[in-house]
Coordinates of C-alpha atoms in Angstrom, one line a residue:
X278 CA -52.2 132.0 24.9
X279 CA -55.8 132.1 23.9
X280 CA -57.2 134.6 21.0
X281 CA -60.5 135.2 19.9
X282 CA -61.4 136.7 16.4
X283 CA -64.8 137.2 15.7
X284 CA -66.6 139.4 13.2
X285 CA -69.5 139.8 10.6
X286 CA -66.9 139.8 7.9
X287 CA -65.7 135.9 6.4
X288 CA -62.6 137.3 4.5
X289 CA -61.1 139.4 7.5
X290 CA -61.6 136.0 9.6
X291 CA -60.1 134.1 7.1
X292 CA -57.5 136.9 6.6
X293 CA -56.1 136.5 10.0
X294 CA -56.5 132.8 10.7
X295 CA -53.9 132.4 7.4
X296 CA -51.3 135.3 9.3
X297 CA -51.6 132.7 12.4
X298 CA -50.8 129.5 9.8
X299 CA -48.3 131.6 8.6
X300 CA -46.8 132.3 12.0
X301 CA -46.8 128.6 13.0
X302 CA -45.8 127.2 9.6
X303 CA -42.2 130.0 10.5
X304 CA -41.7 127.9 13.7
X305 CA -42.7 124.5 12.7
X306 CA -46.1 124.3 14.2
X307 CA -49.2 122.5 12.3
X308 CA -52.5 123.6 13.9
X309 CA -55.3 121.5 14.5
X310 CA -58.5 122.2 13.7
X311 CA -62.1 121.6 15.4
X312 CA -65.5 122.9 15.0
X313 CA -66.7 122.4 18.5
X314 CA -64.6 121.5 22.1
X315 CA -65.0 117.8 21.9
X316 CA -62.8 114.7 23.4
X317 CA -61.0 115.3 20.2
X318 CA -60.0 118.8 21.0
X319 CA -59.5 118.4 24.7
X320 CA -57.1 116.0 24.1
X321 CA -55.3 117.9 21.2
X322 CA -54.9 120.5 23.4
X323 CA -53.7 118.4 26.7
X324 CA -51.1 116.9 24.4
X325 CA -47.1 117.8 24.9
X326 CA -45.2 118.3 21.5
X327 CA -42.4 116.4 20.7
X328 CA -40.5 119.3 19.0
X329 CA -41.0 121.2 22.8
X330 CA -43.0 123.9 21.1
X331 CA -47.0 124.3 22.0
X332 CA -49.5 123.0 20.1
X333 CA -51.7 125.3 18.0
X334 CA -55.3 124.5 18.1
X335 CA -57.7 125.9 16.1
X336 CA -61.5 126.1 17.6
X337 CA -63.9 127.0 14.7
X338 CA -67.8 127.2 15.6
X339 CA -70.2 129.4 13.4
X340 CA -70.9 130.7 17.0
X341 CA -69.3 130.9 20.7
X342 CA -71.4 130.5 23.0
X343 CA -71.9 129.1 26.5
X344 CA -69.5 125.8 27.3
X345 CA -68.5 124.6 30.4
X346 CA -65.4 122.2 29.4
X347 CA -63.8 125.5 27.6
X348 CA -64.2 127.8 30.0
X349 CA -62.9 125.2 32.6
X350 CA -59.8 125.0 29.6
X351 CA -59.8 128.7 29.5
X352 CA -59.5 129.1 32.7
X353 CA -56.6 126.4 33.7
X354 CA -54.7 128.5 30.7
X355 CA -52.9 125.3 29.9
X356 CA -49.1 125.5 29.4
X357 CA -49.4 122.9 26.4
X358 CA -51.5 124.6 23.5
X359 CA -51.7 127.8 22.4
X360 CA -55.5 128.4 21.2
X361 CA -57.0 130.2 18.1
X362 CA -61.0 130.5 18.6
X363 CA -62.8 131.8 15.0
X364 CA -66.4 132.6 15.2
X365 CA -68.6 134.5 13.0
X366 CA -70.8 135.4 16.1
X367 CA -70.0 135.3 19.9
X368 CA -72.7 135.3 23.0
X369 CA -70.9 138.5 24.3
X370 CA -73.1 137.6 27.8
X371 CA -71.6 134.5 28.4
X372 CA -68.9 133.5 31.0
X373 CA -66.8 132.4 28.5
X374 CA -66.8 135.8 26.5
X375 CA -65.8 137.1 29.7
X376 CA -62.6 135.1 30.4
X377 CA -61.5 136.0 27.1
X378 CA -62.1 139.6 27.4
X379 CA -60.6 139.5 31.0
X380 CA -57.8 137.4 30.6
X381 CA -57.2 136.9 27.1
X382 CA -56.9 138.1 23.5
X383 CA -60.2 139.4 21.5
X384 CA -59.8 140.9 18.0
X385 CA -62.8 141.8 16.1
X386 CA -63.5 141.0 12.2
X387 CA -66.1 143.4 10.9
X388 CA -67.1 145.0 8.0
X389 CA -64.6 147.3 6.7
X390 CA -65.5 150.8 7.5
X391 CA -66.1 153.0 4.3
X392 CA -62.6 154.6 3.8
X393 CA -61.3 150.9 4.5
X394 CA -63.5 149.9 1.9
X395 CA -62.4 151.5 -0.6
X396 CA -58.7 151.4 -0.2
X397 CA -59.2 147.6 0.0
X398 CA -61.4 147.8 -3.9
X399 CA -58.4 149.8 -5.2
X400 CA -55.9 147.7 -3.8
X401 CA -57.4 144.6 -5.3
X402 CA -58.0 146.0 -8.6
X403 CA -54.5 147.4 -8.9
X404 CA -53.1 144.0 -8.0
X405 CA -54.9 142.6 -11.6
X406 CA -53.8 146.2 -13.4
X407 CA -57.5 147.1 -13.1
X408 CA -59.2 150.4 -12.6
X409 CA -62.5 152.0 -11.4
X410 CA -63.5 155.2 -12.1
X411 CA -64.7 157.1 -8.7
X412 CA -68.5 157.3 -10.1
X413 CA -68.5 153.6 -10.9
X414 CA -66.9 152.7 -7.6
X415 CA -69.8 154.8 -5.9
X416 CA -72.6 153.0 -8.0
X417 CA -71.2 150.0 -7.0
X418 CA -71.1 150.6 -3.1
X419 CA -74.8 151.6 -3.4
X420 CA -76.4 148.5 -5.4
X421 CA -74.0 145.9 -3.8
X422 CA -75.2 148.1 -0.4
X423 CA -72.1 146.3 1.3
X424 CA -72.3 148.4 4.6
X425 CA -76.0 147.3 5.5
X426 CA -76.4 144.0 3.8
X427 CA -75.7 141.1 5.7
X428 CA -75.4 138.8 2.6
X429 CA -72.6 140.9 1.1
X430 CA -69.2 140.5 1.8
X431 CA -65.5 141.1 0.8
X432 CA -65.7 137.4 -1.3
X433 CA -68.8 139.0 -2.9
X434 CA -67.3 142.0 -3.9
X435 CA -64.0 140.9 -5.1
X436 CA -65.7 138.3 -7.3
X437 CA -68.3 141.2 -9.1
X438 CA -65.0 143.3 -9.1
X439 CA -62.5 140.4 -10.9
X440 CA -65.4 139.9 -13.2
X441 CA -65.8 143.6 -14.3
X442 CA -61.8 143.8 -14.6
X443 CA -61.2 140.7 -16.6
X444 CA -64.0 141.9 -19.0
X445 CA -62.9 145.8 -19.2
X446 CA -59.6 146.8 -17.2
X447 CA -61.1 150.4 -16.3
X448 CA -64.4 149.8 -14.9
X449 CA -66.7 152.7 -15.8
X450 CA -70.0 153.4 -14.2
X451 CA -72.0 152.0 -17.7
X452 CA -69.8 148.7 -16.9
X453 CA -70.9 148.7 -13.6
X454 CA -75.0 149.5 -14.4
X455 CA -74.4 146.7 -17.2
X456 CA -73.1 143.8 -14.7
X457 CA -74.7 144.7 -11.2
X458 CA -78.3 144.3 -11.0
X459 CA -80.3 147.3 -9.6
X460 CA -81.7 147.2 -5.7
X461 CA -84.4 148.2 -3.9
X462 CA -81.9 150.2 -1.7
X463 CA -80.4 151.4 -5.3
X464 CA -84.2 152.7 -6.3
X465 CA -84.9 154.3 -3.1
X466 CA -81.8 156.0 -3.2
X467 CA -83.3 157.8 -6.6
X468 CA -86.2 158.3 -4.8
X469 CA -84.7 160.2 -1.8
X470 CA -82.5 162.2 -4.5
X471 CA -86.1 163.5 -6.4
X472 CA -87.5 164.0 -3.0
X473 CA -84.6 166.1 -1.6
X474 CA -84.7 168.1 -5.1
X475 CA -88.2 169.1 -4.5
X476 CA -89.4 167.1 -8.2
X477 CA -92.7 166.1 -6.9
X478 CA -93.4 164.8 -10.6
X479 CA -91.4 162.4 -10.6
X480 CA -91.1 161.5 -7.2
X481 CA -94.7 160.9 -7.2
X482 CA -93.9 158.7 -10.8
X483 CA -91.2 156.3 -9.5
X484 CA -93.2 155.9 -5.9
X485 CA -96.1 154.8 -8.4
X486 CA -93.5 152.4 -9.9
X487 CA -92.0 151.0 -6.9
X488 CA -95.3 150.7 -5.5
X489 CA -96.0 148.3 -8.7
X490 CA -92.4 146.5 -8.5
X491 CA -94.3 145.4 -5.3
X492 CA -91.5 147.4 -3.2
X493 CA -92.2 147.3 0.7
X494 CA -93.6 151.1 1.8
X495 CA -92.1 150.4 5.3
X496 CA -88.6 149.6 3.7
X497 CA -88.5 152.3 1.5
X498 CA -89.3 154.8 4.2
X499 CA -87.0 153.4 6.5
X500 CA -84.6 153.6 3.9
X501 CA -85.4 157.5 3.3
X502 CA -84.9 157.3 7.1
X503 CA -81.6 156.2 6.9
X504 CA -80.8 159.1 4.4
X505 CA -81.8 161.8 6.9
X506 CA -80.1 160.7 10.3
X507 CA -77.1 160.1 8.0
X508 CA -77.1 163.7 6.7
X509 CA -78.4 164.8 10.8
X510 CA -75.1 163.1 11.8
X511 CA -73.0 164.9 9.6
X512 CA -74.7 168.6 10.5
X513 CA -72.7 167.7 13.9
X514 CA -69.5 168.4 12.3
X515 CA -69.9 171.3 10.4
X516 CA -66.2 172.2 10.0
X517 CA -65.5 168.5 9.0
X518 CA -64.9 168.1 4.9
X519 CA -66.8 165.5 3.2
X520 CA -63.8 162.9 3.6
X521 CA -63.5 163.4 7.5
X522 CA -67.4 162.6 8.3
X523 CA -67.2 159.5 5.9
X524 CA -64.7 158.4 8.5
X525 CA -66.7 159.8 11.8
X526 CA -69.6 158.6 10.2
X527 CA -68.6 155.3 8.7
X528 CA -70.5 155.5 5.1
X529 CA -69.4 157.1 1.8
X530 CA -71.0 160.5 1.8
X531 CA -73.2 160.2 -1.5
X532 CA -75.3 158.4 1.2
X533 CA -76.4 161.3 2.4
X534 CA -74.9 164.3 0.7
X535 CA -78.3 164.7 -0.8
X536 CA -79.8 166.3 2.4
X537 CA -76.6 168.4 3.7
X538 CA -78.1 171.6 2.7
X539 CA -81.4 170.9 5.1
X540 CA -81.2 172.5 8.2
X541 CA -81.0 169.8 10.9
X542 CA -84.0 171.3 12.5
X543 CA -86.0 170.1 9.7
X544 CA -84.2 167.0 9.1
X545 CA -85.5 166.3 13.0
X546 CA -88.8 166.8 11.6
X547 CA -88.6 164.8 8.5
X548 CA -87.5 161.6 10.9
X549 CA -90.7 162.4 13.1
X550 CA -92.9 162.3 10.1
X551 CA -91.2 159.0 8.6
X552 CA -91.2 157.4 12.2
X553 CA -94.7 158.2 13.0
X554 CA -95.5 156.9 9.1
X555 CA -93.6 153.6 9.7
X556 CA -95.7 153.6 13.3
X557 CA -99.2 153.9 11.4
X558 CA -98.6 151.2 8.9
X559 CA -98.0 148.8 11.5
X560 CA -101.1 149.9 13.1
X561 CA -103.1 148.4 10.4
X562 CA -103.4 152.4 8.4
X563 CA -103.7 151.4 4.5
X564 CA -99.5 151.3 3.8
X565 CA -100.1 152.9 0.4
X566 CA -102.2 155.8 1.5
X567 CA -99.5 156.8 4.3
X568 CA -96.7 156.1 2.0
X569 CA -98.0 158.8 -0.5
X570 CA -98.6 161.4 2.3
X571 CA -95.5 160.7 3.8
X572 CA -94.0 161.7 0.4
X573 CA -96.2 164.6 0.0
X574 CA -95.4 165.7 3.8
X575 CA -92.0 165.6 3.1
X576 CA -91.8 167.2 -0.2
X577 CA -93.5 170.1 1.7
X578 CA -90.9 170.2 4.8
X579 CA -87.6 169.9 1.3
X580 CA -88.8 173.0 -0.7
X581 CA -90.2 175.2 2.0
X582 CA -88.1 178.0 2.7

């Protein structure tokens, strides 16, 4: 038997490689590890055990991609070894990908979705007899922006987490502003909350300040972006409550909540007038100048009636 397990996620990976060690340490079973299918693997895996159970080998490269000798091993599905394959990325295009996902075992190891998320935090803090109130938690989610940022994973969180814990067992948002450091995504965020409350004085203000923190105009407005199909994807379930389109949807609703009360014809138009702004600023158009009328255009299309 050959399973894959791949995923954008290190501690799910490493989650379910230690239930296989488990599984073979139960039946007396060492695996084997290898980064790549060398001589050292292939013969590994060619071996008979004496104990007349299969070897385990584990295959480990940072990512699967085309090789002949395995896919002429995945192929023969040799009766000696039973193979584990953990990848952080796979070449879904290659004949090798296919195999697996024709004949074989595939399990993927991805971010955890939002609900997940959560019940995993509160899990791990109530294993150390911590706590987190739910406004710290959601500060948290926002300026450690686990969903969209590639650096920041389950290890990353449970450190920041243990650290809070061990220095205040009920984690409060102060605690939380205190120990995490502010983002851009965490600044935009205040920015799309001013914008979507119509306060042109200060959204004006902190796009002044941003603009000084030397803050990207194309990241901040595709961040704003983000905020509006978000809130467009939720207007497709009207009769859903705020916990039932976090699941559909996949991110905690304070993403978005802010711009629930525009009508999704407007929020249609509020993406066309960020998407043709991002469009201009790559065209060469001075980024500051759109920015500001991109602001202004959309403060107009918030407090209209």
């Amino acid at each position: 038997m050959v399973r894959l397990f791949y995923g954008n996620e290190p501690y799910v990976l490493q989650y379910e490689k230690k239930k296989v060690e488990q599984s073979c340490k139960e039946t007396g079973r060492y695996p084997m590890e290898f980064e790549e299918w060398g001589e050292a693997a292939q013969l590994a895996a060619s071996q008979v055990s004496f104990s007349g159970e299969k070897n385990m080998v584990f295959l480990m490269p940072k990512k699967l991609g085309a090789d002949e000798k395995l896919l002429k091993f995945l192929n023969s599905a040799a009766d000696t070894c039973d193979m584990c394959i953990f990848a952080e990325s796979v070449d879904r295009k290659t004949k090798v990908y296919k195999v697996l996902e024709k004949h074989h075992e595939i399990k993927k190891c991805d971010k955890l979705s939002a609900t997940a998320l959560k019940k995993w935090a509160v899990q791990q803090l109530k294993s150390k007899e911590f706590f987190i109130t739910e406004d710290a938690y959601d500060l948290l989610i926002r300026r450690m922006n686990y969903l969209e940022n590639p650096s920041c994973n389950l290890y990353t969180l449970q450190n920041i987490l243990y650290q809070m814990g061990y220095a205040e067992r009920t984690i409060t948002k102060e605690v939380v502003a205190d120990n995490v450091p502010e983002t851009c995504e965490e600044k935009v965020f205040v920015l799309s909350s001013l914008l979507l409350k119509g306060d042109g004085e200060r959204l004006f203000f902190v796009a002044r300040h941003l603009l000084e923190d030397r803050e990207e105009p194309i990241a901040m407005l595709s961040a704003i972006l983000r905020t509006y199909r978000l809130a467009f994807k939720a207007s497709l379930y009207p009769e859903k409550s705020s916990k039932d389109c976090t699941a559909l949807i996949g991110v905690p609703a304070f993403q978005y909540s802010a711009a629930c009360g525009i009508p999704s014809e407007k929020l249609l138009k509020s993406m066309e007038v960020i998407q043709t702004a991002v469009g201009n600023i790559k065209n060469g158009y001075p980024k500051e100048d759109v920015f500001y009328t991109t602001l202004g255009k959309l403060l107009i299309l918030a407090v209209e009636k």
